[in-house]
Amino acid sequence: MTNLPPPAEELRILDAELRQLDLRRAVLLRRRAWLVHTLRAAAAAPRPAQGTGAAPGGPPAGPAAGAAARRPETTAPGVQNVLLVLGGVLLTIAAIAFTLVSWGHLGIAGRSLVLGALTVGALGAPVTLLRRGLRATAEAVSGLATALTVLDAYALHEVAFTGADGVGYTAAASAVLAALWAAYGVRLGLFHPLPLAVATAHLPLLLWAIAVGAGPLPLTAVLLATAAGGSAVALRAVSAPVRVVAVVGALGTGAVGVLSAGWLCWSASDPGSAARAAALLVVAAAVALMTGRFVPNREVAVAAAAAAGLCLVAGSAGVLRVSVPGEWTVPGCQLFAMLLLAAERTSLPLPLRQGLVRAAAAVQGFAVLWAVPLVAGSVLGPAVQAVTPWSGAPRTVRDAVFAGVPAPAHASTVPLVLAVVAAALVVAGRRTPRRPAVMVVALVLGWAAVLVLPVALQLPYTAGLVTQAAVVVAALGLAVRSDRADGGPSPLALTALLLAILTSVDLALLSLASESATIGVLVTLTVLFGAAGRRPRHAPFTVPAALAHATALACALGASAGLRPPHTALLVLVVPAVAALIASRSSGSRATVPVEVAGAAAGLLALTLAVPDPPMLALVLSLNGVVAAATALRPERRAVGWAAAVLLPAAAWVRLAAWEVGTPEAYTLPVTGPALVVGYLRRRRDTAVSSWTAYGPGLAATLVPSLLAAWDDQHWLRPLLLGVAALAVTLVGARLRLQAPLVLGAGVLALVAMHELAPYLTQVVGALPRWVPPALAGLVLLVLGATYEHRLRDARRLREALGRLR
């Protein structure tokens, strides 16, 4: 069955279709006129004479063929339009020059006769031109005619109305000219007079109001009335240029009028003035709604309705500002925005309802932005307590949060504003497919409302701590409940966990004002997050948080007991040990890596605290190394053994440095022994590992530093021991056929022998005549040259023998 629309809706649809048909007809008529002109111009063009080298019906021959084949750089209509526009502009300039410069050289009769004759002729010429089909020429002449009418108005003021006010006369002249141009354009069907008339019609009311000395309120009303007229013309106009001019004029005057009305409303000093300005905003909203009701474009209708809703809320807010205390202005705006949502249950067209709903949503967004300064201060402000910890508990939470910084004004209703927006989102989330995202935003806003409640109400310091602890508990409980309801990790549960962690950090910083509060809060948070970490889904977030709070608790306990930071580091080391134990029991789960990272961070903090005391630093390094070695016992964490291999020798080195030991072997031998054992075990598991990989680093760690020390040592004991050790390494390498011990031992042994024989060689060289060294060098070169090939074969055999070693 056919579903017929209501009569009013059907009438609107028919009007829109008729406007489209009229527009299409005007376009086709202009195209027809251009085609007729083109055909006439082609018929009047001279044809090439026969016998001049051009074949009948074909292109010209010879050099002219290339010229004829080239396309013209412009079209005939384009040339025509340029000429007509240029001619009209020149005539207009001439008329202006005549009126302004040569006007005084003629008498009153001559002036009237000349200007009147020109105007009448310019106005009448398009009639004849249109009859002959010269529409473009008629448009150019009519442009000159409209310019002459403006000059006539100016001349009339200079001759007959010299005593009239300039602004008032301009208002009357613009009204007359707009009416004249509109009638002229409609009567002759010309193109440009109608847009010009519409543009000029925006001036009379405004100029008249200025002429009579109207105040800001009447001027604003005039602007809105002009915008309403422009909107009406834009809705009813058929010609596209007329609609464009009307829309631009309506938007410009309407925007200025709305801004002026809003400024008057918000700057009013009494309810009466604010109400009068608000009435103008209501008028602007009515104009926008009517425009959105009849405009065919859906997006424009939605935007117009949204602008109307914002005007209504702005007017009501301006009245509230001077009628109620300042902190209730934003909640009042929220209330009026909620009333806009009632449009959903009315019979308004769907675009208008959607626009009003968007306006209500925009107002709620502005309300949330208004609350941001207090929320940001409540979250970031407690960090100031870390600068002067345990300086004494303040009287209120606001004093602790905004210490030395002024709190935002009129902020006592911020919790109410955030709670209202959160409740609205919860209600709206039931009817939207984006329910998870909406519920997450509602949760964040609700959390912010509760978080700033102690600050906004200036609750006592202890009450603020209890409130934030309750927020942590509630967020963790919501995370557990969300997982139970959804059967798995959900965005709502993840958001609740993150909010719980953020609030716990904020609570810990806020508690730094008092020693007892700090210890009590950190114990509570550690236990709370540790208990929440028993759930595997939450463990990747809650267990690291518990370890972080435990680390802070260890530092607080050390400071409370009067321990120095290096001794406090021993308390902090409990956290890496517990983290390693937890990670070993939860190996393979998602919580393993976060827990290990938290433990490593605590270990690094312990090292930082122990730096000023070298003996304590050595102890902390060794304990960290033990924890790393215990972690490396797990098959999937073998790589942590490298950290243990670094930490344990580093502990020994720090201890030796604290004892002021300067012997390099005391530092290198503790590294060489474990390194050789590890290399031996590795070669037992994998026979493909070379001796350089297994034993090279360990042997070099002791032999190279000892060789450098022995080179500058003037005593005989170190070179002797180093030579014996190098000989033993060489023999072991030769016995086991290992390349690294053989090469390293032999090289060190040779360098030690050279070091020991160097003084004697120096004495021998000094006792010989100066000609002996060159002679010996020459003799060596001769021997080498004689046996070059044999030596090469021996070197090759030595290289191959070394290559066969492992």
PDB file of C-alpha atoms in Angstrom, residues 673-778:
ATOM      1  CA  GLY A 673      87.582 -19.431  37.382  1.00  0.00           C
ATOM      2  CA  PRO A 674      83.776 -19.390  36.843  1.00  0.00           C
ATOM      3  CA  ALA A 675      84.244 -18.538  33.168  1.00  0.00           C
ATOM      4  CA  LEU A 676      86.461 -21.608  32.604  1.00  0.00           C
ATOM      5  CA  VAL A 677      83.983 -23.809  34.469  1.00  0.00           C
ATOM      6  CA  VAL A 678      81.092 -22.530  32.368  1.00  0.00           C
ATOM      7  CA  GLY A 679      83.132 -23.056  29.188  1.00  0.00           C
ATOM      8  CA  TYR A 680      84.005 -26.593  30.217  1.00  0.00           C
ATOM      9  CA  LEU A 681      80.353 -27.443  30.919  1.00  0.00           C
ATOM     10  CA  ARG A 682      79.293 -25.933  27.647  1.00  0.00           C
ATOM     11  CA  ARG A 683      81.837 -27.938  25.644  1.00  0.00           C
ATOM     12  CA  ARG A 684      80.612 -31.096  27.374  1.00  0.00           C
ATOM     13  CA  ARG A 685      77.069 -30.392  26.181  1.00  0.00           C
ATOM     14  CA  ASP A 686      78.063 -29.246  22.709  1.00  0.00           C
ATOM     15  CA  THR A 687      81.306 -30.543  21.210  1.00  0.00           C
ATOM     16  CA  ALA A 688      81.003 -28.173  18.239  1.00  0.00           C
ATOM     17  CA  VAL A 689      81.809 -25.169  20.438  1.00  0.00           C
ATOM     18  CA  SER A 690      85.356 -23.944  19.735  1.00  0.00           C
ATOM     19  CA  SER A 691      87.962 -23.461  22.444  1.00  0.00           C
ATOM     20  CA  TRP A 692      88.021 -19.730  21.698  1.00  0.00           C
ATOM     21  CA  THR A 693      84.337 -19.478  22.660  1.00  0.00           C
ATOM     22  CA  ALA A 694      84.631 -21.739  25.691  1.00  0.00           C
ATOM     23  CA  TYR A 695      87.993 -20.762  27.212  1.00  0.00           C
ATOM     24  CA  GLY A 696      89.188 -17.689  25.341  1.00  0.00           C
ATOM     25  CA  PRO A 697      87.287 -15.016  27.390  1.00  0.00           C
ATOM     26  CA  GLY A 698      88.165 -16.627  30.728  1.00  0.00           C
ATOM     27  CA  LEU A 699      91.882 -16.989  29.978  1.00  0.00           C
ATOM     28  CA  ALA A 700      92.159 -13.525  28.443  1.00  0.00           C
ATOM     29  CA  ALA A 701      90.434 -11.981  31.504  1.00  0.00           C
ATOM     30  CA  THR A 702      93.476 -12.876  33.646  1.00  0.00           C
ATOM     31  CA  LEU A 703      96.416 -13.234  31.240  1.00  0.00           C
ATOM     32  CA  VAL A 704      96.032  -9.897  29.444  1.00  0.00           C
ATOM     33  CA  PRO A 705      95.710  -7.643  32.553  1.00  0.00           C
ATOM     34  CA  SER A 706      98.553  -9.565  34.290  1.00  0.00           C
ATOM     35  CA  LEU A 707     100.763  -9.173  31.208  1.00  0.00           C
ATOM     36  CA  LEU A 708     100.122  -5.416  31.142  1.00  0.00           C
ATOM     37  CA  ALA A 709     100.906  -5.190  34.849  1.00  0.00           C
ATOM     38  CA  ALA A 710     104.053  -7.329  34.503  1.00  0.00           C
ATOM     39  CA  TRP A 711     105.366  -5.202  31.659  1.00  0.00           C
ATOM     40  CA  ASP A 712     105.766  -2.253  34.033  1.00  0.00           C
ATOM     41  CA  ASP A 713     106.659  -4.353  37.112  1.00  0.00           C
ATOM     42  CA  GLN A 714     110.299  -3.990  38.179  1.00  0.00           C
ATOM     43  CA  HIS A 715     110.205  -7.070  40.475  1.00  0.00           C
ATOM     44  CA  TRP A 716     110.746 -10.658  39.451  1.00  0.00           C
ATOM     45  CA  LEU A 717     107.863 -12.400  41.247  1.00  0.00           C
ATOM     46  CA  ARG A 718     104.972 -11.348  39.020  1.00  0.00           C
ATOM     47  CA  PRO A 719     106.731 -12.170  35.709  1.00  0.00           C
ATOM     48  CA  LEU A 720     107.843 -15.507  37.165  1.00  0.00           C
ATOM     49  CA  LEU A 721     104.351 -16.508  38.287  1.00  0.00           C
ATOM     50  CA  LEU A 722     102.821 -15.248  35.036  1.00  0.00           C
ATOM     51  CA  GLY A 723     105.389 -17.170  33.001  1.00  0.00           C
ATOM     52  CA  VAL A 724     104.722 -20.369  34.963  1.00  0.00           C
ATOM     53  CA  ALA A 725     100.965 -19.905  34.486  1.00  0.00           C
ATOM     54  CA  ALA A 726     101.410 -19.244  30.764  1.00  0.00           C
ATOM     55  CA  LEU A 727     103.631 -22.335  30.439  1.00  0.00           C
ATOM     56  CA  ALA A 728     101.022 -24.449  32.192  1.00  0.00           C
ATOM     57  CA  VAL A 729      98.266 -23.126  29.907  1.00  0.00           C
ATOM     58  CA  THR A 730     100.442 -23.818  26.867  1.00  0.00           C
ATOM     59  CA  LEU A 731     101.159 -27.379  27.948  1.00  0.00           C
ATOM     60  CA  VAL A 732      97.492 -28.047  28.686  1.00  0.00           C
ATOM     61  CA  GLY A 733      96.570 -26.684  25.275  1.00  0.00           C
ATOM     62  CA  ALA A 734      99.160 -28.858  23.591  1.00  0.00           C
ATOM     63  CA  ARG A 735      98.131 -31.921  25.586  1.00  0.00           C
ATOM     64  CA  LEU A 736      94.408 -31.492  24.855  1.00  0.00           C
ATOM     65  CA  ARG A 737      95.033 -30.070  21.372  1.00  0.00           C
ATOM     66  CA  LEU A 738      93.069 -26.883  22.132  1.00  0.00           C
ATOM     67  CA  GLN A 739      93.864 -23.858  20.014  1.00  0.00           C
ATOM     68  CA  ALA A 740      92.885 -21.045  22.411  1.00  0.00           C
ATOM     69  CA  PRO A 741      94.987 -22.142  25.431  1.00  0.00           C
ATOM     70  CA  LEU A 742      97.928 -23.014  23.189  1.00  0.00           C
ATOM     71  CA  VAL A 743      97.991 -19.675  21.345  1.00  0.00           C
ATOM     72  CA  LEU A 744      97.210 -17.477  24.387  1.00  0.00           C
ATOM     73  CA  GLY A 745      99.673 -19.322  26.664  1.00  0.00           C
ATOM     74  CA  ALA A 746     102.467 -19.337  24.089  1.00  0.00           C
ATOM     75  CA  GLY A 747     101.937 -15.681  23.244  1.00  0.00           C
ATOM     76  CA  VAL A 748     101.970 -14.549  26.856  1.00  0.00           C
ATOM     77  CA  LEU A 749     104.988 -16.760  27.631  1.00  0.00           C
ATOM     78  CA  ALA A 750     106.931 -15.317  24.689  1.00  0.00           C
ATOM     79  CA  LEU A 751     106.108 -11.730  25.698  1.00  0.00           C
ATOM     80  CA  VAL A 752     107.112 -12.391  29.317  1.00  0.00           C
ATOM     81  CA  ALA A 753     110.425 -13.922  28.158  1.00  0.00           C
ATOM     82  CA  MET A 754     111.019 -10.964  25.881  1.00  0.00           C
ATOM     83  CA  HIS A 755     110.282  -8.623  28.803  1.00  0.00           C
ATOM     84  CA  GLU A 756     112.798 -10.448  30.987  1.00  0.00           C
ATOM     85  CA  LEU A 757     115.516 -10.586  28.313  1.00  0.00           C
ATOM     86  CA  ALA A 758     115.042  -6.986  27.195  1.00  0.00           C
ATOM     87  CA  PRO A 759     117.586  -5.444  29.655  1.00  0.00           C
ATOM     88  CA  TYR A 760     120.284  -7.944  28.651  1.00  0.00           C
ATOM     89  CA  LEU A 761     119.615  -7.455  24.967  1.00  0.00           C
ATOM     90  CA  THR A 762     119.879  -3.736  25.490  1.00  0.00           C
ATOM     91  CA  GLN A 763     123.242  -4.152  27.164  1.00  0.00           C
ATOM     92  CA  VAL A 764     124.525  -6.437  24.389  1.00  0.00           C
ATOM     93  CA  VAL A 765     123.388  -4.050  21.678  1.00  0.00           C
ATOM     94  CA  GLY A 766     125.063  -1.179  23.476  1.00  0.00           C
ATOM     95  CA  ALA A 767     128.384  -3.089  23.716  1.00  0.00           C
ATOM     96  CA  LEU A 768     128.542  -4.008  20.022  1.00  0.00           C
ATOM     97  CA  PRO A 769     130.038  -1.699  17.385  1.00  0.00           C
ATOM     98  CA  ARG A 770     127.556   0.307  15.406  1.00  0.00           C
ATOM     99  CA  TRP A 771     128.228  -1.618  12.216  1.00  0.00           C
ATOM    100  CA  VAL A 772     127.229  -4.956  13.755  1.00  0.00           C
ATOM    101  CA  PRO A 773     123.388  -4.492  13.792  1.00  0.00           C
ATOM    102  CA  PRO A 774     123.185  -3.575  10.063  1.00  0.00           C
ATOM    103  CA  ALA A 775     125.465  -6.451   9.218  1.00  0.00           C
ATOM    104  CA  LEU A 776     123.391  -8.900  11.219  1.00  0.00           C
ATOM    105  CA  ALA A 777     120.198  -7.588   9.607  1.00  0.00           C
ATOM    106  CA  GLY A 778     121.693  -8.026   6.138  1.00  0.00           C
TER     107      GLY A 778
END
